[in-house]
Amino acid sequence: MRVILLPRTLFIVLSVACLLAVWLSLALGPVSLPLMDTLRACLRLMGLPVAGDHLQQAELILGQIRVPRTLLGLAVGAVLALSGVAMQGLFRNPLADPGLVGVSSGAALGAAVAIVAGASLGGIPEALAPYLLSIFAFAGGLLVTGIVYRLGRRDGQTSVGIMLLAGVAMTALAGSIIGLFTYLADDAALRTLTFWNLGTLNGASYARLWPLLLVCVLVILWLPRRAKALNALLLGESEARHLGIEVERLKRELILCIALGVGAAVAAAGLIGFVGLIVPHLVRLIAGPDHRVVLPASALAGASLLLFADVFARLVLAPAELPIGIVTVFIGAPFFLFLLVRGRT
Amino acid sequence: MIRAENLSVHRDSQCALSDIDLTLEPGRLLGVLGPNGAGKSTLLGALCGELKPTQGQLWLDDRPLTQWTGPQRARRLAVLPQSSTLSFAFKVQEVVAMGRLPHDGGQQRDAEIIQAALEAADALHLHDRSYLALSGGERQRVHLARVLAQLWPGEGGQTLLLDEPTSMLDPLHQHTTLQAVRGFADRGGAVMVILHDLNLAARYCDRLLLLESGRPFASGTPEEVLVPDALKAVFGLEVLVQRHPERGHPLIIAR
């Protein structure tokens, strides 16, 4: 495989793509805003003295709807892509998906419980009620990942092979319990559940945003520091140990990163599949497998891709809106098959 | 330098290795021989800390092996496993560069060392190729370059452990590989190498350890260890031992 772009060129291209995606995400929708108006309104939102009293409507749309939605898209895309890189490094397999350790299905289970049974759970403080879904989803993701990690531990070592199998089993178990809750749900809950499972950036609010942004910043700051160790881990666990890497600690940190990142992303935006799988893959195809490049480039590419997918989801059936999970899987699944077929030849 | 005293390893309550006393000395190349399942890889696993010994003491340089921290140890001890599973398309020079991870000698110095290690493993012409595009033997040489780079040049008595480094190589590269390992020892490194080819062992090793069912059967110079009776007892193989007409080391011929 040949490196198509040098890292610096790749970063320039991705940064431009990301800016373009942000602009499109801010400007397009049921009410389209001209470029300069978008820019001016954004500056005014930041409190800068920019002329333009006719921009009140634009400010309202941007401030209340599109800015949080765009931030949500950026954070979800970046975190899912980074979790994908971490997962593929952990399993030393370029086709591993962050859902493998059960974090997505655990989050989906938590969400199903919150949607279907949330109202009948007594004693929930009034202030927490709007976040019930997110909290349950996040906790579900962490819990299932914790169980899978626990099952993978043998004699002080973590066996990723056993974790993989345990993840498959836990995903199936979570699926059956979700099925049970789906069966018990009334029509309104069923609709919410279905749409949540398809993933959407719709209805983003700052309150739902900040926990994800916090996790996102943590993951973005931490993972690249371990880029060299991740490279060594790809050689094999004992090889990495002989190169002086504390492999058990690294694996724990990676699993924590994946659980926090995917848990927070799923809690904020529902199930958005295949971003964590295809983004790191594309980046590797273009720039090679060195994590010092793959990690930051995947974060940028994941954020851009998710925003483009969201803009597409907003526009294709306008004024109605397609759930973004449908868009990403519709692009992602054929791409995955393409990689499989290509890998065989 | 590694010193092991009275080393034993049990696996599933069975004795996989026992009564091992050995010292890997700077400048010396120790060959380990024995039939499949005799405990060669177990010995290597125990010496590098992958397997916990049930009994006995183990020192790397002047300290017990368990007291070393990761990067510190990695600058003194490198291990070449039988085979590696790397399924990402790193370039050959990037794989070798991973050997420099425990060091921070600067890019310039690292680049020189990577080049020298690749040259020693006769893999310099592969440096820009993708690892995944290489044959099994070429991959083995790349990993040899990686562990050589990790300890390069080896003048400080660093220890290198190799598990069948020639298993996938063509006849020429079996020799170039052992010449590279020999060179590392001659510069002052301490080396243990597991081999199956008795003639390669006779030619390149200073001392040999012959294992049978987890116990040392014989140890000494190639002349002392490679005798027909011992080989018959351990491998069940009838051999003639002659002198190499040019080099004088033992030459083992199956009857």
Coordinates of C-alpha atoms in Angstrom, one line a residue:
Chain A
M1 CA 0.0 0.0 0.0
R2 CA 1.4 3.4 -1.0
V3 CA 1.1 6.6 1.0
I4 CA -1.0 8.8 -1.2
L5 CA -0.7 12.1 0.7
L6 CA 2.1 13.3 3.0
P7 CA 0.8 14.0 6.5
R8 CA 1.0 17.7 6.2
T9 CA -1.0 17.8 2.9
L10 CA -3.5 15.4 4.5
F11 CA -4.0 17.7 7.5
I12 CA -4.4 20.7 5.3
V13 CA -7.0 18.9 3.1
L14 CA -8.9 17.6 6.2
S15 CA -8.9 21.0 7.9
V16 CA -10.4 22.6 4.8
A17 CA -12.9 19.8 4.5
C18 CA -13.8 20.3 8.2
L19 CA -14.3 24.1 7.8
L20 CA -16.4 23.5 4.7
A21 CA -18.5 21.0 6.6
V22 CA -19.0 23.4 9.5
W23 CA -20.0 26.2 7.2
L24 CA -22.5 23.9 5.3
S25 CA -23.9 22.6 8.6
L26 CA -24.4 26.2 9.8
A27 CA -25.8 27.6 6.6
L28 CA -28.0 24.9 5.2
G29 CA -31.4 23.6 6.5
P30 CA -35.0 24.5 6.2
V31 CA -33.9 28.2 6.2
S32 CA -30.8 28.6 4.2
L33 CA -28.4 31.4 5.2
P34 CA -26.0 33.2 2.9
L35 CA -22.3 32.7 3.7
M36 CA -21.7 36.3 4.9
D37 CA -24.8 36.3 7.0
T38 CA -23.8 33.1 8.7
L39 CA -20.3 34.5 9.4
R40 CA -21.6 37.8 10.7
A41 CA -24.3 36.2 12.8
C42 CA -21.7 33.8 14.3
L43 CA -19.4 36.7 15.2
R44 CA -22.4 38.6 16.7
L45 CA -23.2 35.5 18.8
M46 CA -19.7 35.6 20.1
G47 CA -20.4 39.1 21.3
L48 CA -18.3 40.9 18.6
P49 CA -19.6 44.3 17.5
V50 CA -20.5 43.4 13.9
A51 CA -23.1 45.5 12.0
G52 CA -26.2 43.7 11.0
D53 CA -29.5 44.3 12.8
H54 CA -31.4 42.3 10.2
L55 CA -29.6 39.2 11.4
Q56 CA -31.8 38.6 14.4
Q57 CA -33.5 35.6 12.8
A58 CA -30.2 34.1 11.7
E59 CA -28.8 34.6 15.1
L60 CA -31.7 32.8 16.6
I61 CA -31.5 29.8 14.2
L62 CA -27.8 29.5 14.6
G63 CA -27.6 30.0 18.4
Q64 CA -30.5 27.8 19.3
I65 CA -30.3 25.1 16.7
R66 CA -27.4 25.0 14.3
V67 CA -24.4 25.8 16.5
P68 CA -25.2 23.1 19.1
R69 CA -26.1 20.7 16.3
T70 CA -22.8 21.4 14.5
L71 CA -20.8 21.1 17.7
L72 CA -22.6 17.8 18.5
G73 CA -21.8 16.5 15.0
L74 CA -18.1 17.5 15.3
A75 CA -17.8 15.9 18.7
V76 CA -19.7 12.7 17.9
G77 CA -17.7 12.2 14.6
A78 CA -14.3 12.8 16.2
V79 CA -15.0 10.6 19.2
L80 CA -16.4 7.7 17.2
A81 CA -13.5 7.8 14.8
L82 CA -10.9 8.0 17.6
S83 CA -12.7 5.1 19.4
G84 CA -12.5 3.2 16.2
V85 CA -8.7 3.7 16.0
A86 CA -8.3 2.7 19.6
M87 CA -10.4 -0.4 19.0
Q88 CA -8.5 -1.5 15.9
G89 CA -5.2 -1.0 17.8
L90 CA -6.5 -2.9 20.8
F91 CA -7.6 -5.9 18.6
R92 CA -4.7 -5.4 16.2
N93 CA -7.2 -5.8 13.4
P94 CA -7.9 -3.0 10.9
L95 CA -11.6 -4.2 10.6
A96 CA -12.5 -4.0 14.3
D97 CA -15.5 -1.8 15.2
P98 CA -15.9 0.1 18.4
G99 CA -19.2 -1.7 18.9
L100 CA -17.2 -5.0 19.4
V101 CA -16.8 -4.8 23.2
G102 CA -20.5 -4.2 23.6
V103 CA -20.4 -0.5 24.4
S104 CA -22.9 0.4 21.7
S105 CA -25.4 -2.3 22.5
G106 CA -25.0 -1.6 26.2
A107 CA -25.8 2.1 25.6
A108 CA -28.8 1.1 23.4
L109 CA -30.0 -1.1 26.2
G110 CA -29.7 1.7 28.7
A111 CA -31.6 4.0 26.3
A112 CA -34.4 1.4 25.8
V113 CA -34.8 1.1 29.6
A114 CA -35.0 4.9 29.9
I115 CA -37.4 5.3 27.1
V116 CA -39.8 2.5 27.9
A117 CA -39.6 2.3 31.7
G118 CA -38.2 5.8 32.5
A119 CA -41.6 7.3 33.4
S120 CA -42.5 4.5 35.8
L121 CA -39.2 4.8 37.6
G122 CA -40.2 6.8 40.7
G123 CA -37.9 9.1 42.6
I124 CA -36.0 10.7 39.8
P125 CA -35.1 14.3 40.6
E126 CA -36.9 16.8 38.5
A127 CA -33.6 18.4 37.3
L128 CA -32.3 15.0 36.0
A129 CA -35.4 14.0 34.0
P130 CA -34.4 15.6 30.7
Y131 CA -31.0 13.8 30.9
L132 CA -32.5 10.4 31.9
L133 CA -31.9 8.9 28.4
S134 CA -28.4 10.1 28.1
I135 CA -27.4 9.0 31.6
F136 CA -28.9 5.5 31.2
A137 CA -27.3 5.1 27.8
F138 CA -23.9 6.2 29.1
A139 CA -24.2 4.0 32.1
G140 CA -25.4 1.0 30.0
G141 CA -22.4 1.4 27.7
L142 CA -19.9 1.5 30.6
L143 CA -21.6 -1.4 32.4
V144 CA -21.6 -3.8 29.5
T145 CA -18.0 -2.8 28.6
G146 CA -17.0 -3.3 32.2
I147 CA -18.5 -6.8 32.2
V148 CA -16.8 -7.7 28.9
Y149 CA -13.5 -6.5 30.2
R150 CA -14.0 -8.4 33.4
L151 CA -14.7 -11.6 31.5
G152 CA -11.6 -11.1 29.4
R153 CA -9.3 -11.0 32.4
R154 CA -7.3 -14.1 33.1
D155 CA -4.4 -14.3 35.6
G156 CA -3.8 -10.5 35.5
Q157 CA -3.8 -10.4 31.7
T158 CA -6.5 -9.2 29.4
S159 CA -7.3 -11.6 26.5
V160 CA -8.7 -9.5 23.7
G161 CA -9.8 -12.8 22.0
I162 CA -12.1 -13.6 24.9
M163 CA -13.2 -10.0 25.1
L164 CA -14.3 -10.2 21.5
L165 CA -16.3 -13.4 22.1
A166 CA -17.8 -12.0 25.3
G167 CA -18.7 -8.8 23.4
V168 CA -20.5 -10.8 20.8
A169 CA -22.5 -12.7 23.5
M170 CA -23.2 -9.5 25.5
T171 CA -24.4 -7.7 22.4
A172 CA -26.8 -10.6 21.7
L173 CA -28.0 -10.6 25.3
A174 CA -28.5 -6.8 25.2
G175 CA -30.3 -7.2 21.9
S176 CA -32.8 -9.7 23.4
I177 CA -33.5 -7.4 26.4
I178 CA -34.0 -4.5 24.1
G179 CA -36.4 -6.7 22.2
L180 CA -38.3 -7.4 25.4
F181 CA -38.5 -3.6 26.2
T182 CA -39.6 -3.0 22.6
Y183 CA -42.4 -5.6 23.1
L184 CA -43.5 -3.9 26.3
A185 CA -43.3 -0.4 24.9
D186 CA -46.4 1.7 24.0
D187 CA -46.7 3.4 20.6
A188 CA -45.1 6.7 21.6
A189 CA -42.1 5.0 23.4
L190 CA -41.8 2.6 20.4
R191 CA -41.4 5.6 18.0
T192 CA -38.8 7.3 20.3
L193 CA -36.9 4.0 20.6
T194 CA -36.9 3.4 16.9
F195 CA -35.7 6.9 16.0
W196 CA -33.1 6.8 18.8
N197 CA -31.7 3.5 17.4
L198 CA -31.3 5.2 14.0
G199 CA -29.3 8.0 15.4
T200 CA -29.9 11.7 15.0
L201 CA -28.3 15.0 15.7
N202 CA -31.7 16.6 15.8
G203 CA -32.7 18.4 19.0
A204 CA -29.2 19.1 20.1
S205 CA -29.0 21.4 23.1
Y206 CA -26.1 22.8 25.0
A207 CA -27.1 20.9 28.1
R208 CA -26.8 17.6 26.3
L209 CA -23.7 18.7 24.6
W210 CA -21.3 19.6 27.3
P211 CA -20.7 16.1 28.8
L212 CA -19.8 14.8 25.4
L213 CA -17.6 17.8 24.6
L214 CA -15.7 17.1 27.9
V215 CA -15.2 13.5 27.0
C216 CA -14.3 14.5 23.5
V217 CA -11.6 16.9 24.7
L218 CA -10.2 14.3 27.1
V219 CA -10.0 11.6 24.4
I220 CA -8.5 14.0 21.8
L221 CA -5.9 15.1 24.3
W222 CA -5.0 11.7 25.6
L223 CA -5.0 9.2 22.8
P224 CA -2.4 11.0 20.6
R225 CA 0.0 10.8 23.6
R226 CA -0.1 7.0 23.2
A227 CA 0.4 7.0 19.5
K228 CA 3.8 5.4 19.6
A229 CA 2.7 2.8 22.1
L230 CA -0.3 2.0 19.9
N231 CA 2.1 1.5 17.0
A232 CA 4.2 -1.0 19.0
L233 CA 1.0 -2.8 20.2
L234 CA 0.3 -3.6 16.5
L235 CA 3.4 -5.8 16.5
G236 CA 1.8 -8.0 19.2
E237 CA 1.4 -7.8 23.0
S238 CA 4.7 -9.5 24.0
E239 CA 6.6 -7.6 21.3
A240 CA 5.2 -4.3 22.7
R241 CA 6.2 -5.4 26.2
H242 CA 9.7 -6.1 25.0
L243 CA 9.8 -2.6 23.6
G244 CA 9.2 -1.3 27.1
I245 CA 5.4 -0.6 26.8
E246 CA 3.3 -1.2 29.8
V247 CA 0.8 -3.3 27.8
E248 CA -1.8 -4.1 30.5
R249 CA -2.0 -0.4 31.4
L250 CA -2.3 0.6 27.8
K251 CA -5.1 -1.9 27.2
R252 CA -7.0 -0.6 30.2
E253 CA -6.6 3.0 29.1
L254 CA -7.8 2.1 25.6
I255 CA -10.9 0.3 26.8
L256 CA -11.7 3.2 29.1
C257 CA -11.3 5.6 26.2
I258 CA -13.6 3.5 24.0
A259 CA -16.2 3.0 26.7
L260 CA -16.3 6.7 27.7
G261 CA -16.1 8.0 24.1
V262 CA -18.6 5.7 22.4
G263 CA -20.9 5.8 25.5
A264 CA -21.0 9.6 25.5
A265 CA -21.5 9.8 21.7
V266 CA -24.3 7.2 21.7
A267 CA -25.9 8.8 24.7
A268 CA -25.9 12.2 23.0
A269 CA -26.9 11.2 19.4
G270 CA -28.1 7.6 19.4
L271 CA -26.6 4.8 17.4
I272 CA -24.6 6.1 14.4
G273 CA -22.9 3.1 12.9
F274 CA -19.7 2.5 10.8
V275 CA -18.1 5.9 11.4
G276 CA -15.6 4.3 13.8
L277 CA -14.9 1.6 11.3
I278 CA -14.5 3.4 7.9
V279 CA -12.9 6.6 9.0
P280 CA -9.7 5.2 10.4
H281 CA -9.6 2.8 7.5
L282 CA -9.8 5.6 4.9
V283 CA -7.1 7.5 6.7
R284 CA -4.8 4.5 6.8
L285 CA -5.4 3.9 3.1
I286 CA -4.4 7.5 2.4
A287 CA -1.6 8.1 4.9
G288 CA -0.4 4.7 6.2
P289 CA -0.9 3.2 9.6
D290 CA 1.3 5.4 11.8
H291 CA -0.9 6.4 14.8
R292 CA 0.9 9.7 15.1
V293 CA -0.9 10.6 11.8
V294 CA -3.9 8.3 12.0
L295 CA -5.2 9.6 15.3
P296 CA -5.4 13.4 14.6
A297 CA -6.4 12.8 11.0
S298 CA -9.2 10.4 12.0
A299 CA -10.6 12.9 14.5
L300 CA -10.7 15.6 11.7
A301 CA -12.1 13.2 9.1
G302 CA -14.7 11.7 11.5
A303 CA -15.9 15.1 12.4
S304 CA -16.1 16.2 8.8
L305 CA -17.8 13.0 7.6
L306 CA -20.4 13.2 10.3
L307 CA -21.3 16.8 9.5
F308 CA -21.5 16.1 5.7
A309 CA -23.7 13.1 6.4
D310 CA -25.9 15.2 8.7
V311 CA -26.2 18.0 6.1
F312 CA -27.2 15.3 3.6
A313 CA -29.7 13.8 6.0
R314 CA -31.2 17.3 6.6
L315 CA -31.6 18.1 2.9
V316 CA -32.4 14.9 1.1
L317 CA -36.1 14.7 2.3
A318 CA -36.5 18.4 3.3
P319 CA -38.5 19.6 5.1
A320 CA -38.5 16.2 6.7
E321 CA -35.3 14.8 8.0
L322 CA -33.6 11.4 7.5
P323 CA -32.0 9.9 10.7
I324 CA -28.3 10.2 10.2
G325 CA -27.6 6.6 11.3
I326 CA -29.4 5.5 8.1
V327 CA -27.0 7.6 6.0
T328 CA -23.8 6.5 7.7
V329 CA -24.7 2.8 7.6
F330 CA -25.9 3.1 4.0
I331 CA -22.5 4.4 3.0
G332 CA -20.5 2.4 5.6
A333 CA -21.8 -1.1 5.1
P334 CA -21.1 -1.4 1.3
F335 CA -17.7 0.2 2.0
F336 CA -16.9 -2.5 4.6
L337 CA -17.9 -5.2 2.1
F338 CA -15.7 -3.5 -0.5
L339 CA -12.7 -3.7 2.0
L340 CA -13.4 -7.3 2.7
V341 CA -13.5 -8.3 -1.0
R342 CA -10.5 -6.2 -1.8
G343 CA -8.6 -7.7 1.1
R344 CA -9.2 -11.2 -0.3
T345 CA -7.6 -10.6 -3.6
Chain B
M1 CA 24.1 -10.2 30.4
I2 CA 21.6 -12.6 31.9
R3 CA 22.2 -15.1 34.7
A4 CA 19.8 -17.8 35.7
E5 CA 20.2 -20.0 38.7
N6 CA 18.3 -23.2 39.3
L7 CA 15.5 -22.0 37.1
S8 CA 12.2 -24.1 36.8
V9 CA 9.0 -23.4 35.1
H10 CA 5.8 -25.3 35.6
R11 CA 2.8 -25.3 33.3
D12 CA -0.5 -26.7 34.3
S13 CA 1.2 -28.4 37.2
Q14 CA 3.6 -30.1 34.8
C15 CA 7.3 -29.4 34.8
A16 CA 8.1 -27.6 31.5
L17 CA 11.6 -26.7 32.4
S18 CA 13.9 -27.4 35.4
D19 CA 17.5 -27.3 36.7
I20 CA 18.5 -24.5 34.3
D21 CA 21.8 -22.8 35.3
L22 CA 23.1 -20.5 32.6
T23 CA 24.9 -17.3 32.0
L24 CA 24.7 -15.2 28.8
E25 CA 28.0 -13.4 28.7
P26 CA 28.9 -10.3 26.7
G27 CA 30.7 -11.3 23.5
R28 CA 29.3 -14.9 23.6
L29 CA 26.8 -16.7 21.5
L30 CA 24.9 -19.5 23.2
G31 CA 22.9 -21.9 21.0
V32 CA 20.0 -23.9 22.4
L33 CA 19.2 -27.2 20.7
G34 CA 16.6 -29.8 21.4
P35 CA 13.7 -31.7 19.8
N36 CA 10.2 -30.1 19.5
G37 CA 8.7 -29.7 23.0
A38 CA 12.0 -29.9 24.8
G39 CA 11.4 -26.6 26.4
K40 CA 13.5 -24.2 24.3
S41 CA 10.8 -21.6 23.9
T42 CA 9.8 -22.0 27.5
L43 CA 13.4 -21.2 28.4
L44 CA 13.4 -18.1 26.3
G45 CA 10.0 -17.1 27.7
A46 CA 11.4 -17.5 31.3
L47 CA 14.6 -15.6 30.5
C48 CA 12.7 -12.5 29.1
G49 CA 10.1 -12.5 31.9
E50 CA 7.1 -13.6 29.8
L51 CA 6.8 -16.8 31.9
K52 CA 7.0 -16.6 35.6
P53 CA 9.6 -19.1 36.9
T54 CA 8.2 -21.4 39.7
Q55 CA 11.6 -21.6 41.2
G56 CA 15.1 -20.1 40.8
Q57 CA 16.7 -16.7 40.4
L58 CA 17.1 -14.5 37.3
W59 CA 19.3 -11.5 36.9
L60 CA 19.5 -9.1 34.0
D61 CA 22.9 -7.4 34.3
D62 CA 23.3 -6.8 38.1
R63 CA 19.6 -6.6 39.1
P64 CA 16.8 -9.2 39.4
L65 CA 14.8 -9.2 36.1
T66 CA 11.6 -8.3 37.9
Q67 CA 13.0 -5.1 39.3
W68 CA 13.5 -3.5 35.9
T69 CA 11.0 -1.0 34.5
G70 CA 9.7 -1.4 31.0
P71 CA 11.8 1.1 28.9
Q72 CA 14.9 0.6 31.0
R73 CA 14.8 -3.1 30.4
A74 CA 14.0 -2.7 26.8
R75 CA 17.3 -0.8 26.3
R76 CA 19.2 -3.8 27.8
L77 CA 17.2 -6.8 26.5
A78 CA 15.5 -7.5 23.2
V79 CA 13.6 -10.6 22.1
L80 CA 12.9 -11.9 18.6
P81 CA 9.8 -14.2 18.7
Q82 CA 9.3 -17.1 16.3
S83 CA 6.8 -15.2 14.3
S84 CA 4.9 -11.9 14.6
T85 CA 1.4 -11.0 13.6
L86 CA 1.5 -7.5 12.2
S87 CA -1.5 -6.9 9.9
F88 CA -1.1 -3.2 9.2
A89 CA 0.7 -1.8 6.2
F90 CA 3.7 -0.2 7.9
K91 CA 6.7 0.4 5.8
V92 CA 9.7 -1.8 6.6
Q93 CA 11.7 1.2 7.9
E94 CA 8.8 2.1 10.2
V95 CA 8.7 -1.4 11.6
V96 CA 12.5 -1.3 12.3
A97 CA 12.1 2.2 13.8
M98 CA 9.8 0.7 16.5
G99 CA 13.0 -0.8 17.8
R100 CA 14.1 2.7 18.7
L101 CA 11.0 3.3 20.9
P102 CA 12.7 2.8 24.2
H103 CA 15.5 5.3 23.3
D104 CA 15.5 9.0 22.8
G105 CA 18.7 9.5 21.0
G106 CA 17.3 11.9 18.4
Q107 CA 16.1 11.4 14.8
Q108 CA 19.5 11.6 13.2
R109 CA 21.0 8.9 15.4
D110 CA 17.9 6.7 15.0
A111 CA 18.0 6.9 11.2
E112 CA 21.6 5.9 11.2
I113 CA 20.9 2.9 13.5
I114 CA 17.9 1.8 11.5
Q115 CA 20.0 1.9 8.3
A116 CA 22.8 -0.1 9.9
A117 CA 20.4 -2.7 11.4
L118 CA 18.6 -3.1 8.1
E119 CA 22.0 -3.6 6.4
A120 CA 23.1 -6.2 9.0
A121 CA 19.9 -8.2 8.4
D122 CA 20.4 -7.8 4.6
A123 CA 17.0 -6.0 4.3
L124 CA 18.2 -2.5 3.4
H125 CA 16.8 -2.9 -0.1
L126 CA 13.3 -3.5 1.4
H127 CA 13.3 -0.3 3.5
D128 CA 10.6 1.4 1.5
R129 CA 8.3 -1.6 0.9
S130 CA 5.1 -2.3 2.8
Y131 CA 5.6 -5.0 5.5
L132 CA 2.4 -6.8 4.3
A133 CA 3.9 -7.2 0.8
L134 CA 6.9 -9.2 2.1
S135 CA 7.4 -13.0 2.1
G136 CA 7.7 -14.8 5.4
G137 CA 11.5 -14.9 5.3
E138 CA 11.7 -11.2 4.4
R139 CA 9.4 -10.4 7.4
Q140 CA 11.7 -12.5 9.6
R141 CA 14.7 -10.5 8.5
V142 CA 12.8 -7.2 9.1
H143 CA 12.1 -8.2 12.7
L144 CA 15.7 -9.2 13.1
A145 CA 16.6 -5.7 12.0
R146 CA 14.1 -4.3 14.5
V147 CA 15.6 -6.1 17.5
L148 CA 19.1 -5.3 16.4
A149 CA 18.1 -1.6 16.1
Q150 CA 16.7 -1.9 19.6
L151 CA 20.1 -2.8 21.1
W152 CA 22.4 -1.3 18.4
P153 CA 25.4 -1.6 18.4
G154 CA 25.5 -3.9 21.4
E155 CA 28.9 -2.7 22.7
G156 CA 27.5 -2.4 26.2
G157 CA 26.8 -6.0 26.9
Q158 CA 23.1 -5.9 26.0
T159 CA 21.3 -9.2 25.7
L160 CA 19.5 -10.5 22.7
L161 CA 17.3 -13.6 22.7
L162 CA 16.2 -15.1 19.4
D163 CA 13.7 -17.9 18.8
E164 CA 14.5 -19.8 15.6
P165 CA 15.5 -16.7 13.6
T166 CA 16.3 -18.9 10.6
S167 CA 13.1 -21.0 10.4
M168 CA 11.8 -19.4 7.3
L169 CA 15.0 -18.4 5.5
D170 CA 16.7 -19.6 2.4
P171 CA 20.2 -21.1 2.8
L172 CA 22.0 -17.9 2.1
H173 CA 20.0 -15.8 4.5
Q174 CA 20.3 -18.5 7.2
H175 CA 24.0 -17.6 7.1
T176 CA 23.6 -13.8 6.8
T177 CA 21.2 -13.8 9.7
L178 CA 23.6 -15.8 11.9
Q179 CA 26.5 -13.7 10.7
A180 CA 24.6 -10.6 11.9
V181 CA 23.9 -12.2 15.2
R182 CA 27.5 -13.3 15.5
G183 CA 28.6 -9.7 14.7
F184 CA 26.3 -8.4 17.4
A185 CA 28.0 -10.8 19.9
D186 CA 31.5 -9.9 18.6
R187 CA 30.8 -6.2 19.3
G188 CA 30.1 -7.2 22.9
G189 CA 26.5 -8.3 23.0
A190 CA 25.3 -11.4 24.9
V191 CA 23.2 -13.7 22.7
M192 CA 21.0 -16.8 23.1
V193 CA 19.7 -18.3 19.9
I194 CA 17.3 -21.3 19.6
L195 CA 18.2 -23.3 16.5
H196 CA 17.2 -26.5 14.8
D197 CA 20.0 -26.7 12.3
L198 CA 22.9 -28.5 14.0
N199 CA 25.4 -27.4 11.4
L200 CA 24.5 -23.7 11.8
A201 CA 24.8 -24.1 15.5
A202 CA 28.2 -25.8 15.2
R203 CA 29.5 -23.1 12.9
Y204 CA 28.3 -19.9 14.7
C205 CA 27.8 -20.6 18.4
D206 CA 30.5 -20.4 21.1
R207 CA 28.6 -22.7 23.4
L208 CA 25.6 -25.0 23.1
L209 CA 22.9 -26.1 25.4
L210 CA 21.1 -29.4 24.5
L211 CA 17.7 -29.7 26.1
E212 CA 15.7 -32.9 26.5
S213 CA 12.2 -32.9 28.2
G214 CA 12.8 -29.6 29.9
R215 CA 16.2 -30.6 31.4
P216 CA 19.7 -29.8 30.2
F217 CA 21.2 -32.9 28.7
A218 CA 24.5 -31.5 27.7
S219 CA 26.2 -28.1 27.6
G220 CA 29.6 -27.0 26.4
T221 CA 31.4 -26.1 23.2
P222 CA 30.0 -27.4 19.9
E223 CA 32.8 -30.1 19.9
E224 CA 31.7 -31.3 23.3
V225 CA 27.9 -31.3 22.8
L226 CA 27.6 -32.4 19.1
V227 CA 28.7 -36.0 19.6
P228 CA 26.8 -39.0 18.1
D229 CA 25.8 -40.5 21.4
A230 CA 24.2 -37.3 22.7
L231 CA 22.4 -36.7 19.4
K232 CA 21.2 -40.3 19.3
A233 CA 19.9 -40.0 22.9
V234 CA 18.1 -36.7 22.5
F235 CA 16.9 -36.6 18.9
G236 CA 16.9 -40.4 18.3
L237 CA 18.9 -39.6 15.2
E238 CA 21.9 -41.7 14.0
V239 CA 24.6 -39.3 12.8
L240 CA 28.2 -39.1 11.7
V241 CA 30.2 -36.2 13.1
Q242 CA 33.1 -35.1 11.0
R243 CA 35.3 -32.0 10.8
H244 CA 34.4 -29.2 8.4
P245 CA 37.2 -29.5 5.8
E246 CA 37.8 -25.7 5.8
R247 CA 36.7 -24.4 9.1
G248 CA 37.3 -27.3 11.4
H249 CA 34.0 -27.1 13.3
P250 CA 31.9 -30.3 13.7
L251 CA 29.9 -31.3 10.7
I252 CA 26.8 -33.4 11.4
I253 CA 25.6 -35.8 8.7
A254 CA 22.6 -38.0 9.2
R255 CA 23.3 -41.7 8.5

